Coordinates of C-alpha atoms in Angstrom, one line a residue:
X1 CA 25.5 13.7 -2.3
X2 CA 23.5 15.7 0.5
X3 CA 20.3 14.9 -2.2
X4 CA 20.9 11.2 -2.4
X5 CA 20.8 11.1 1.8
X6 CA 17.4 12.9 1.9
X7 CA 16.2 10.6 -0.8
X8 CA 17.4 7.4 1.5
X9 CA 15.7 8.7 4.7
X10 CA 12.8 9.8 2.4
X11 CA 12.5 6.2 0.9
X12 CA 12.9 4.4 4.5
X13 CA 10.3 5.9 6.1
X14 CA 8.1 5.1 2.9
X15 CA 9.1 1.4 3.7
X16 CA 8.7 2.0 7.6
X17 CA 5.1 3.9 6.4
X18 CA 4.1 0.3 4.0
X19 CA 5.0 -1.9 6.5
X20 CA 2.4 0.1 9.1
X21 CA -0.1 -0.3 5.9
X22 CA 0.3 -4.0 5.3
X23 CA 0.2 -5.1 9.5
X24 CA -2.9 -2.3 9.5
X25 CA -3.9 -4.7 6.3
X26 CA -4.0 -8.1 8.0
X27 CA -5.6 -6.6 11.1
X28 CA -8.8 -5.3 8.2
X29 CA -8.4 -9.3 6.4
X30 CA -9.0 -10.5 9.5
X31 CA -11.6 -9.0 10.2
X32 CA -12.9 -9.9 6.8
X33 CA -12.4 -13.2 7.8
X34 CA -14.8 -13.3 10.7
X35 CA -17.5 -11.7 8.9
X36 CA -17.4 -14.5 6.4
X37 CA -17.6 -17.0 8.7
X38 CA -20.6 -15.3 10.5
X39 CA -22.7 -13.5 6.8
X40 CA -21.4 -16.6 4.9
X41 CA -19.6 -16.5 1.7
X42 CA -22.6 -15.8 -0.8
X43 CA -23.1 -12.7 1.3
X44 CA -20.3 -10.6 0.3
X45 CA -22.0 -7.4 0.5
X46 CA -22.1 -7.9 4.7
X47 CA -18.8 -8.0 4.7
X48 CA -18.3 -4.4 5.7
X49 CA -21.6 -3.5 6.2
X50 CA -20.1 -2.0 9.5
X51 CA -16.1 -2.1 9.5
X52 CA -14.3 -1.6 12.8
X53 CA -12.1 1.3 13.1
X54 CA -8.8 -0.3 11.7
X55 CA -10.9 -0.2 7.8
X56 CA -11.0 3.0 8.3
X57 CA -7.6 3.9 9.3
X58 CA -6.1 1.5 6.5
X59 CA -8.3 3.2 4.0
X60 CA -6.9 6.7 5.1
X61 CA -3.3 5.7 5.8
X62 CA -3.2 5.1 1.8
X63 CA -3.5 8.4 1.1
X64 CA -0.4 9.2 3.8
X65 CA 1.8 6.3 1.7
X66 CA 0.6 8.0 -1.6
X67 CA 1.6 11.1 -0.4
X68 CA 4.9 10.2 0.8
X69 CA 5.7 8.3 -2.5
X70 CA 4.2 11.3 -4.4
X71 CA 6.9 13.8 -2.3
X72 CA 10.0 10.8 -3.4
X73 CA 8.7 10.6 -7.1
X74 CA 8.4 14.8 -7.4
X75 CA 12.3 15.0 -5.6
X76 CA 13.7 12.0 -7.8
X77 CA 12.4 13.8 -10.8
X78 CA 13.9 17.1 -9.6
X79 CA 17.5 15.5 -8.5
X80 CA 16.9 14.0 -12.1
X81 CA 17.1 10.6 -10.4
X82 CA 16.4 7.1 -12.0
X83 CA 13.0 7.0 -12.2
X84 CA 12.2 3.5 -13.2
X85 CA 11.3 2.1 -9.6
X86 CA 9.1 5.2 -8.1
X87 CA 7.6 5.5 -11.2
X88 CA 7.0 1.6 -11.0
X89 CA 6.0 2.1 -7.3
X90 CA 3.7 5.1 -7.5
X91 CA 2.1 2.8 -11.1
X92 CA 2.0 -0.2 -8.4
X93 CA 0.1 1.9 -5.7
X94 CA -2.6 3.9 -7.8
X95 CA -3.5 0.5 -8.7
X96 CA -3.2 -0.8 -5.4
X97 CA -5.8 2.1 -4.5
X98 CA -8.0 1.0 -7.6
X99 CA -8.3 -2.5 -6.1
X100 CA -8.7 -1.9 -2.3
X101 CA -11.8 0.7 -3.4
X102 CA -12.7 -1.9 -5.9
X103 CA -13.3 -4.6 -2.9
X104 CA -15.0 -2.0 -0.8
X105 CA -17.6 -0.9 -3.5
X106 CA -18.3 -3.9 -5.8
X107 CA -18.3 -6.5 -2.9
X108 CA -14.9 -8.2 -3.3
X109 CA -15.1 -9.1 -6.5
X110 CA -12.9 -12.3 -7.4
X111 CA -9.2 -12.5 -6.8
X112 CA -9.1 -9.0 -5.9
X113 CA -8.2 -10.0 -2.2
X114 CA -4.9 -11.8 -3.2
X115 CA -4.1 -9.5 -5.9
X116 CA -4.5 -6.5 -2.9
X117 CA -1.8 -8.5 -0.6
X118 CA 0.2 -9.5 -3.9
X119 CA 0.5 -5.7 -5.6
X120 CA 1.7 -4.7 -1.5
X121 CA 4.6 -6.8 -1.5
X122 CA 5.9 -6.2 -4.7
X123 CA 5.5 -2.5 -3.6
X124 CA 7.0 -3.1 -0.4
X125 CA 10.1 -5.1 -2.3
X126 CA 10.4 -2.8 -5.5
X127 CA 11.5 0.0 -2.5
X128 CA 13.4 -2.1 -0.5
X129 CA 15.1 -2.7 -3.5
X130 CA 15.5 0.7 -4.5
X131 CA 16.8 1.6 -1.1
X132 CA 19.6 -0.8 -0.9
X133 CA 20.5 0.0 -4.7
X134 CA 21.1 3.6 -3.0
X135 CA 23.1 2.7 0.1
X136 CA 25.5 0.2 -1.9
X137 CA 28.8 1.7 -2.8

């Protein structure tokens, strides 16, 4: 029982910890959003030719959430927990990582900018979910 209530705490401050990420997230797309309007669309490769801080600190912060999520997948496996929805979350975030360095590198290639925000809020939902499966009696 004392597992299970490390494991909630654990999980909530991976939510509290995606939540930063996404808000850090819309801060970067805006961002992205000016430089469009001032390099144009065909010049994607201006688009972060110099990034303000909050790039950098979204970048980074990914490895803190991958971390964390890392820690909750390692203790679920150890408690011999159901593994379906960290193992779906951690699967959800290495791609999420995959895409974000994929827009960074290759110049936003097409439809990776919605599929970034889409893969976040099914991870963000997948551990909400998971957290409240936890809490219920």
């Amino acid at each position: 029982m004392l597992e299970k209530i490390n494991i909630k705490y654990l999980i909530l401050f991976s939510l509290f910890l995606m939540l930063i990420q996404i808000f850090i997230g819309t801060g970067v797309r805006e961002f992205i959003d000016e430089q469009i309007k001032f390099y144009g669309r065909e010049n994607k490769d201006l688009w972060l030719s110099s990034p303000k801080l909050n790039f950098y600190i979204h970048r980074t912060f990914s490895i803190l959430v991958f971390s964390v999520n890392a820690v909750l997948f390692f203790i679920s496996k150890n408690l011999k927990i159901d593994m379906k929805y960290i193992s779906m979350t951690m699967g959800l975030i290495f791609i999420e990582i995959l895409v974000g360095a994929s827009m960074f590198y290759f110049s936003f290639p097409i439809m990776t900018q919605p599929l970034h925000l889409i893969i976040a809020i099914i991870i963000f939902s997948i551990q909400l979910y998971w957290y409240l499966k936890l809490v219920s009696p």
